[in-house]
PDB file of C-alpha atoms and ligand atoms in Angstrom:
ATOM      1  CA  MET A   1     171.044 -47.089-103.468  1.00 97.00           C
ATOM      2  CA  LYS A   2     171.574 -50.220-105.475  1.00 98.00           C
ATOM      3  CA  THR A   3     169.264 -52.733-107.151  1.00 97.00           C
ATOM      4  CA  ILE A   4     169.409 -56.373-106.579  1.00 95.00           C
ATOM      5  CA  ASN A   5     168.073 -58.374-109.456  1.00 96.00           C
ATOM      6  CA  ILE A   6     166.843 -61.810-108.577  1.00 95.00           C
ATOM      7  CA  THR A   7     166.714 -64.261-111.382  1.00 95.00           C
ATOM      8  CA  VAL A   8     165.090 -67.628-111.271  1.00 95.00           C
ATOM      9  CA  PRO A   9     166.211 -70.486-113.592  1.00 96.00           C
ATOM     10  CA  VAL A  10     163.208 -72.208-115.104  1.00 98.00           C
ATOM     11  CA  GLU A  11     163.922 -75.095-117.452  1.00 98.00           C
ATOM     12  CA  GLU A  12     161.084 -75.806-119.976  1.00 98.00           C
ATOM     13  CA  LEU A  13     161.193 -79.564-121.103  1.00 98.00           C
ATOM     14  CA  SER A  14     159.013 -81.999-122.833  1.00 98.00           C
ATOM     15  CA  PHE A  15     157.592 -84.910-120.724  1.00 98.00           C
ATOM     16  CA  GLU A  16     159.985 -87.150-122.613  1.00 98.00           C
ATOM     17  CA  GLU A  17     162.981 -85.079-121.544  1.00 98.00           C
ATOM     18  CA  LEU A  18     162.402 -85.751-117.905  1.00 98.00           C
ATOM     19  CA  THR A  19     164.143 -88.531-116.013  1.00 98.00           C
ATOM     20  CA  ALA A  20     162.169 -91.737-115.442  1.00 98.00           C
ATOM     21  CA  GLU A  21     161.717 -90.906-111.851  1.00 98.00           C
ATOM     22  CA  GLU A  22     160.486 -87.279-112.587  1.00 98.00           C
ATOM     23  CA  ARG A  23     157.958 -88.880-115.238  1.00 98.00           C
ATOM     24  CA  ILE A  24     156.557 -91.162-112.374  1.00 98.00           C
ATOM     25  CA  LEU A  25     156.211 -88.096-110.112  1.00 98.00           C
ATOM     26  CA  VAL A  26     154.482 -85.937-112.858  1.00 98.00           C
ATOM     27  CA  ASP A  27     152.128 -88.853-113.639  1.00 98.00           C
ATOM     28  CA  THR A  28     151.378 -89.282-109.931  1.00 99.00           C
ATOM     29  CA  ALA A  29     150.464 -85.646-109.645  1.00 99.00           C
ATOM     30  CA  ARG A  30     148.200 -85.937-112.804  1.00 98.00           C
ATOM     31  CA  GLN A  31     146.452 -88.956-111.419  1.00 98.00           C
ATOM     32  CA  ALA A  32     145.863 -87.033-108.026  1.00 99.00           C
ATOM     33  CA  THR A  33     143.843 -84.471-109.938  1.00 98.00           C
ATOM     34  CA  TYR A  34     141.162 -87.146-110.282  1.00 98.00           C
ATOM     35  CA  ARG A  35     140.865 -87.428-106.488  1.00 98.00           C
ATOM     36  CA  SER A  36     140.273 -83.574-106.124  1.00 98.00           C
ATOM     37  CA  TYR A  37     137.081 -82.452-104.599  1.00 98.00           C
ATOM     38  CA  ALA A  38     136.262 -79.275-106.554  1.00 98.00           C
ATOM     39  CA  PRO A  39     132.595 -78.852-106.940  1.00 98.00           C
ATOM     40  CA  TYR A  40     132.913 -75.121-106.654  1.00 98.00           C
ATOM     41  CA  SER A  41     135.799 -73.990-108.793  1.00 98.00           C
ATOM     42  CA  HIS A  42     135.768 -77.203-111.100  1.00 98.00           C
ATOM     43  CA  PHE A  43     139.554 -76.845-111.138  1.00 98.00           C
ATOM     44  CA  SER A  44     141.277 -79.932-110.035  1.00 98.00           C
ATOM     45  CA  VAL A  45     144.893 -79.750-108.914  1.00 98.00           C
ATOM     46  CA  GLY A  46     147.230 -82.673-107.899  1.00 99.00           C
ATOM     47  CA  ALA A  47     150.651 -82.582-106.264  1.00 99.00           C
ATOM     48  CA  ALA A  48     153.059 -85.301-105.661  1.00 99.00           C
ATOM     49  CA  ILE A  49     156.099 -85.319-103.352  1.00 99.00           C
ATOM     50  CA  LEU A  50     158.931 -87.578-103.522  1.00 98.00           C
ATOM     51  CA  LEU A  51     160.484 -88.364-100.191  1.00 98.00           C
ATOM     52  CA  GLY A  52     163.970 -89.389 -99.259  1.00 98.00           C
ATOM     53  CA  ASN A  53     162.760 -92.790 -98.070  1.00 98.00           C
ATOM     54  CA  GLY A  54     161.443 -93.458-101.655  1.00 98.00           C
ATOM     55  CA  GLU A  55     157.788 -92.921-100.908  1.00 98.00           C
ATOM     56  CA  ILE A  56     155.537 -90.695-102.946  1.00 98.00           C
ATOM     57  CA  VAL A  57     152.925 -88.824-101.323  1.00 98.00           C
ATOM     58  CA  ALA A  58     150.070 -87.292-103.432  1.00 98.00           C
ATOM     59  CA  GLY A  59     147.503 -84.652-102.521  1.00 98.00           C
ATOM     60  CA  SER A  60     144.683 -82.908-104.322  1.00 99.00           C
ATOM     61  CA  ASN A  61     142.704 -79.708-103.548  1.00 98.00           C
ATOM     62  CA  GLN A  62     139.783 -80.243-101.249  1.00 98.00           C
ATOM     63  CA  GLU A  63     137.092 -77.563-101.338  1.00 98.00           C
ATOM     64  CA  ASN A  64     134.372 -76.649 -98.867  1.00 98.00           C
ATOM     65  CA  ALA A  65     131.180 -74.716 -99.026  1.00 98.00           C
ATOM     66  CA  ALA A  66     132.806 -72.470 -96.514  1.00 98.00           C
ATOM     67  CA  PHE A  67     135.299 -71.465 -99.138  1.00 96.00           C
ATOM     68  CA  SER A  68     138.336 -70.550 -96.824  1.00 95.00           C
ATOM     69  CA  SER A  69     138.144 -74.163 -95.187  1.00 97.00           C
ATOM     70  CA  GLY A  70     139.146 -75.833 -98.217  1.00 98.00           C
ATOM     71  CA  THR A  71     142.783 -76.356 -99.099  1.00 98.00           C
ATOM     72  CA  CYS A  72     145.109 -76.525-102.158  1.00 98.00           C
ATOM     73  CA  ALA A  73     146.643 -79.805-103.506  1.00 99.00           C
ATOM     74  CA  GLU A  74     150.232 -78.695-102.537  1.00 98.00           C
ATOM     75  CA  ARG A  75     149.379 -78.096 -98.878  1.00 98.00           C
ATOM     76  CA  SER A  76     147.203 -81.262 -98.694  1.00 98.00           C
ATOM     77  CA  ALA A  77     150.307 -83.163 -99.997  1.00 98.00           C
ATOM     78  CA  CYS A  78     152.953 -81.544 -97.911  1.00 98.00           C
ATOM     79  CA  PHE A  79     150.994 -81.662 -94.615  1.00 98.00           C
ATOM     80  CA  TYR A  80     150.094 -85.240 -95.291  1.00 98.00           C
ATOM     81  CA  ALA A  81     153.699 -86.182 -96.291  1.00 98.00           C
ATOM     82  CA  HIS A  82     155.240 -84.743 -92.986  1.00 98.00           C
ATOM     83  CA  ALA A  83     152.399 -85.985 -90.811  1.00 98.00           C
ATOM     84  CA  GLN A  84     153.066 -89.546 -92.106  1.00 98.00           C
ATOM     85  CA  TYR A  85     156.870 -89.439 -92.414  1.00 98.00           C
ATOM     86  CA  PRO A  86     158.199 -86.679 -90.029  1.00 98.00           C
ATOM     87  CA  ASN A  87     161.712 -87.871 -90.264  1.00 97.00           C
ATOM     88  CA  THR A  88     162.035 -87.973 -94.044  1.00 98.00           C
ATOM     89  CA  ASP A  89     163.173 -85.250 -96.287  1.00 98.00           C
ATOM     90  CA  PHE A  90     161.432 -83.807 -99.328  1.00 98.00           C
ATOM     91  CA  ARG A  91     163.275 -84.357-102.573  1.00 98.00           C
ATOM     92  CA  CYS A  92     160.890 -83.153-105.306  1.00 99.00           C
ATOM     93  CA  VAL A  93     157.440 -81.841-105.756  1.00 98.00           C
ATOM     94  CA  ALA A  94     155.256 -82.156-108.970  1.00 99.00           C
ATOM     95  CA  ILE A  95     152.156 -80.247-109.637  1.00 99.00           C
ATOM     96  CA  ALA A  96     149.556 -80.733-112.371  1.00 98.00           C
ATOM     97  CA  ALA A  97     145.993 -79.441-113.019  1.00 98.00           C
ATOM     98  CA  ARG A  98     142.878 -79.819-114.968  1.00 98.00           C
ATOM     99  CA  GLY A  99     140.660 -77.053-115.914  1.00 98.00           C
ATOM    100  CA  THR A 100     137.057 -76.506-116.051  1.00 97.00           C
ATOM    101  CA  ASP A 101     136.858 -78.546-119.355  1.00 97.00           C
ATOM    102  CA  GLY A 102     138.324 -81.443-117.425  1.00 97.00           C
ATOM    103  CA  GLU A 103     141.463 -81.327-119.696  1.00 98.00           C
ATOM    104  CA  PHE A 104     144.900 -80.836-118.269  1.00 98.00           C
ATOM    105  CA  VAL A 105     145.925 -77.185-118.533  1.00 98.00           C
ATOM    106  CA  ASN A 106     148.239 -76.291-121.325  1.00 97.00           C
ATOM    107  CA  ASP A 107     150.522 -74.031-119.302  1.00 97.00           C
ATOM    108  CA  PRO A 108     151.999 -75.160-116.067  1.00 97.00           C
ATOM    109  CA  ILE A 109     150.316 -73.985-112.914  1.00 94.00           C
ATOM    110  CA  PRO A 110     152.540 -72.521-110.238  1.00 96.00           C
ATOM    111  CA  PRO A 111     151.519 -72.806-106.660  1.00 98.00           C
ATOM    112  CA  CYS A 112     149.630 -70.029-104.787  1.00 98.00           C
ATOM    113  CA  GLY A 113     151.553 -67.967-102.310  1.00 97.00           C
ATOM    114  CA  SER A 114     150.431 -69.756 -99.288  1.00 98.00           C
ATOM    115  CA  CYS A 115     151.386 -73.176-100.714  1.00 98.00           C
ATOM    116  CA  ARG A 116     154.867 -71.676-101.698  1.00 98.00           C
ATOM    117  CA  GLN A 117     155.375 -70.470 -98.059  1.00 97.00           C
ATOM    118  CA  SER A 118     154.147 -73.869 -96.709  1.00 98.00           C
ATOM    119  CA  LEU A 119     156.213 -76.001 -99.085  1.00 98.00           C
ATOM    120  CA  LEU A 120     159.364 -73.902 -98.468  1.00 98.00           C
ATOM    121  CA  GLU A 121     159.568 -74.835 -94.820  1.00 97.00           C
ATOM    122  CA  TYR A 122     159.981 -78.470 -95.739  1.00 98.00           C
ATOM    123  CA  GLU A 123     162.962 -77.455 -97.826  1.00 97.00           C
ATOM    124  CA  THR A 124     164.387 -75.611 -94.927  1.00 95.00           C
ATOM    125  CA  LEU A 125     163.708 -78.701 -92.763  1.00 96.00           C
ATOM    126  CA  ALA A 126     165.386 -81.007 -95.441  1.00 97.00           C
ATOM    127  CA  GLY A 127     168.569 -78.755 -95.551  1.00 96.00           C
ATOM    128  CA  HIS A 128     168.904 -79.354 -99.277  1.00 98.00           C
ATOM    129  CA  PRO A 129     167.105 -78.063-102.467  1.00 98.00           C
ATOM    130  CA  VAL A 130     163.843 -79.634-103.305  1.00 98.00           C
ATOM    131  CA  LYS A 131     163.317 -79.730-107.033  1.00 98.00           C
ATOM    132  CA  VAL A 132     159.900 -78.518-108.479  1.00 98.00           C
ATOM    133  CA  LEU A 133     158.047 -79.807-111.618  1.00 99.00           C
ATOM    134  CA  LEU A 134     155.225 -77.843-112.692  1.00 98.00           C
ATOM    135  CA  ALA A 135     153.509 -79.842-115.407  1.00 98.00           C
ATOM    136  CA  GLY A 136     151.399 -78.453-118.340  1.00 98.00           C
ATOM    137  CA  ARG A 137     149.938 -80.520-120.986  1.00 97.00           C
ATOM    138  CA  ASP A 138     152.885 -80.638-123.318  1.00 95.00           C
ATOM    139  CA  LYS A 139     155.593 -78.933-121.356  1.00 98.00           C
ATOM    140  CA  VAL A 140     157.092 -79.131-117.882  1.00 98.00           C
ATOM    141  CA  TYR A 141     158.750 -76.231-116.014  1.00 98.00           C
ATOM    142  CA  ARG A 142     161.596 -77.579-113.874  1.00 98.00           C
ATOM    143  CA  LEU A 143     163.075 -75.455-111.008  1.00 98.00           C
ATOM    144  CA  PRO A 144     166.014 -76.449-108.960  1.00 98.00           C
ATOM    145  CA  SER A 145     164.416 -75.583-105.681  1.00 98.00           C
ATOM    146  CA  LEU A 146     161.394 -74.418-103.681  1.00 98.00           C
ATOM    147  CA  LYS A 147     163.255 -71.379-102.785  1.00 96.00           C
ATOM    148  CA  THR A 148     163.313 -70.170-106.388  1.00 96.00           C
ATOM    149  CA  LEU A 149     159.515 -70.122-106.141  1.00 96.00           C
ATOM    150  CA  LEU A 150     159.652 -67.651-103.239  1.00 96.00           C
ATOM    151  CA  PRO A 151     162.461 -65.287-103.382  1.00 94.00           C
ATOM    152  CA  LEU A 152     163.081 -63.040-100.348  1.00 94.00           C
ATOM    153  CA  ALA A 153     161.036 -65.706 -98.290  1.00 94.00           C
ATOM    154  CA  PHE A 154     160.265 -65.458 -94.569  1.00 92.00           C
ATOM    155  CA  THR A 155     161.957 -68.441 -93.274  1.00 83.00           C
ATOM    156  CA  GLU A 156     162.470 -68.064 -89.539  1.00 75.00           C
ATOM    157  CA  PHE A 157     161.683 -65.886 -86.624  1.00 67.00           C
TER     158      PHE A 157
HETATM  159  N1  THU B 201     144.558 -74.459-105.976  1.00 50.70           N
HETATM  160  C1  THU B 201     145.451 -75.443-105.645  1.00 50.70           C
HETATM  161  O1  THU B 201     145.169 -76.656-105.316  1.00 50.70           O
HETATM  162  N2  THU B 201     146.624 -74.953-105.673  1.00 50.70           N
HETATM  163  C2  THU B 201     147.094 -73.779-105.962  1.00 50.70           C
HETATM  164  O2  THU B 201     148.414 -73.449-105.706  1.00 50.70           O
HETATM  165  C3  THU B 201     146.154 -72.781-106.331  1.00 50.70           C
HETATM  166  C4  THU B 201     144.752 -73.166-106.330  1.00 50.70           C
HETATM  167  C5  THU B 201     143.097 -74.840-105.887  1.00 50.70           C
HETATM  168  C6  THU B 201     142.403 -74.117-104.802  1.00 50.70           C
HETATM  169  C7  THU B 201     140.836 -74.232-105.409  1.00 50.70           C
HETATM  170  O3  THU B 201     140.337 -75.424-105.011  1.00 50.70           O
HETATM  171  C8  THU B 201     141.112 -74.315-106.895  1.00 50.70           C
HETATM  172  O4  THU B 201     142.427 -74.632-107.064  1.00 50.70           O
HETATM  173  C9  THU B 201     140.727 -73.031-107.554  1.00 50.70           C
HETATM  174  O5  THU B 201     141.415 -71.940-107.098  1.00 50.70           O
END
């Protein structure tokens, strides 16, 4: 028997420490939270994806009275991005959220398991790492790839 330890590098930065391109992406994710439809949870999430063609596609969580019919911000963004630009690779994903008080959450919000699985497939398609920015109010977690969010992932069959 042996133990395999999987470590995930997470950089913690201030907003000012991000590159100009990263700051734009985080701002876009923050703005997207205001287009969320979250009358049930009152938790508004925004995601923004930078594509290889320079486009930024944003999405937000869209809820429904039949709860399981709604979708998270990350999946609304990645499905829309690939539906619009099927031949363009993902480069970077930023995620932000506002809580029930309407304020941006202090601690960065990582995506749920279904969103990690969905996002990861586009990294596999891209054939290179897709950077991740998880934006809190005063700090941002930067991860080098979507794979780091989902170690031991199911990626093919
Ligand atoms: N939500 C997201 O948009 N992304 C996640 O990764 C986790 C949760 C949404 C779903 C629901 O509309 C609200 O946040 C509360 O769970």
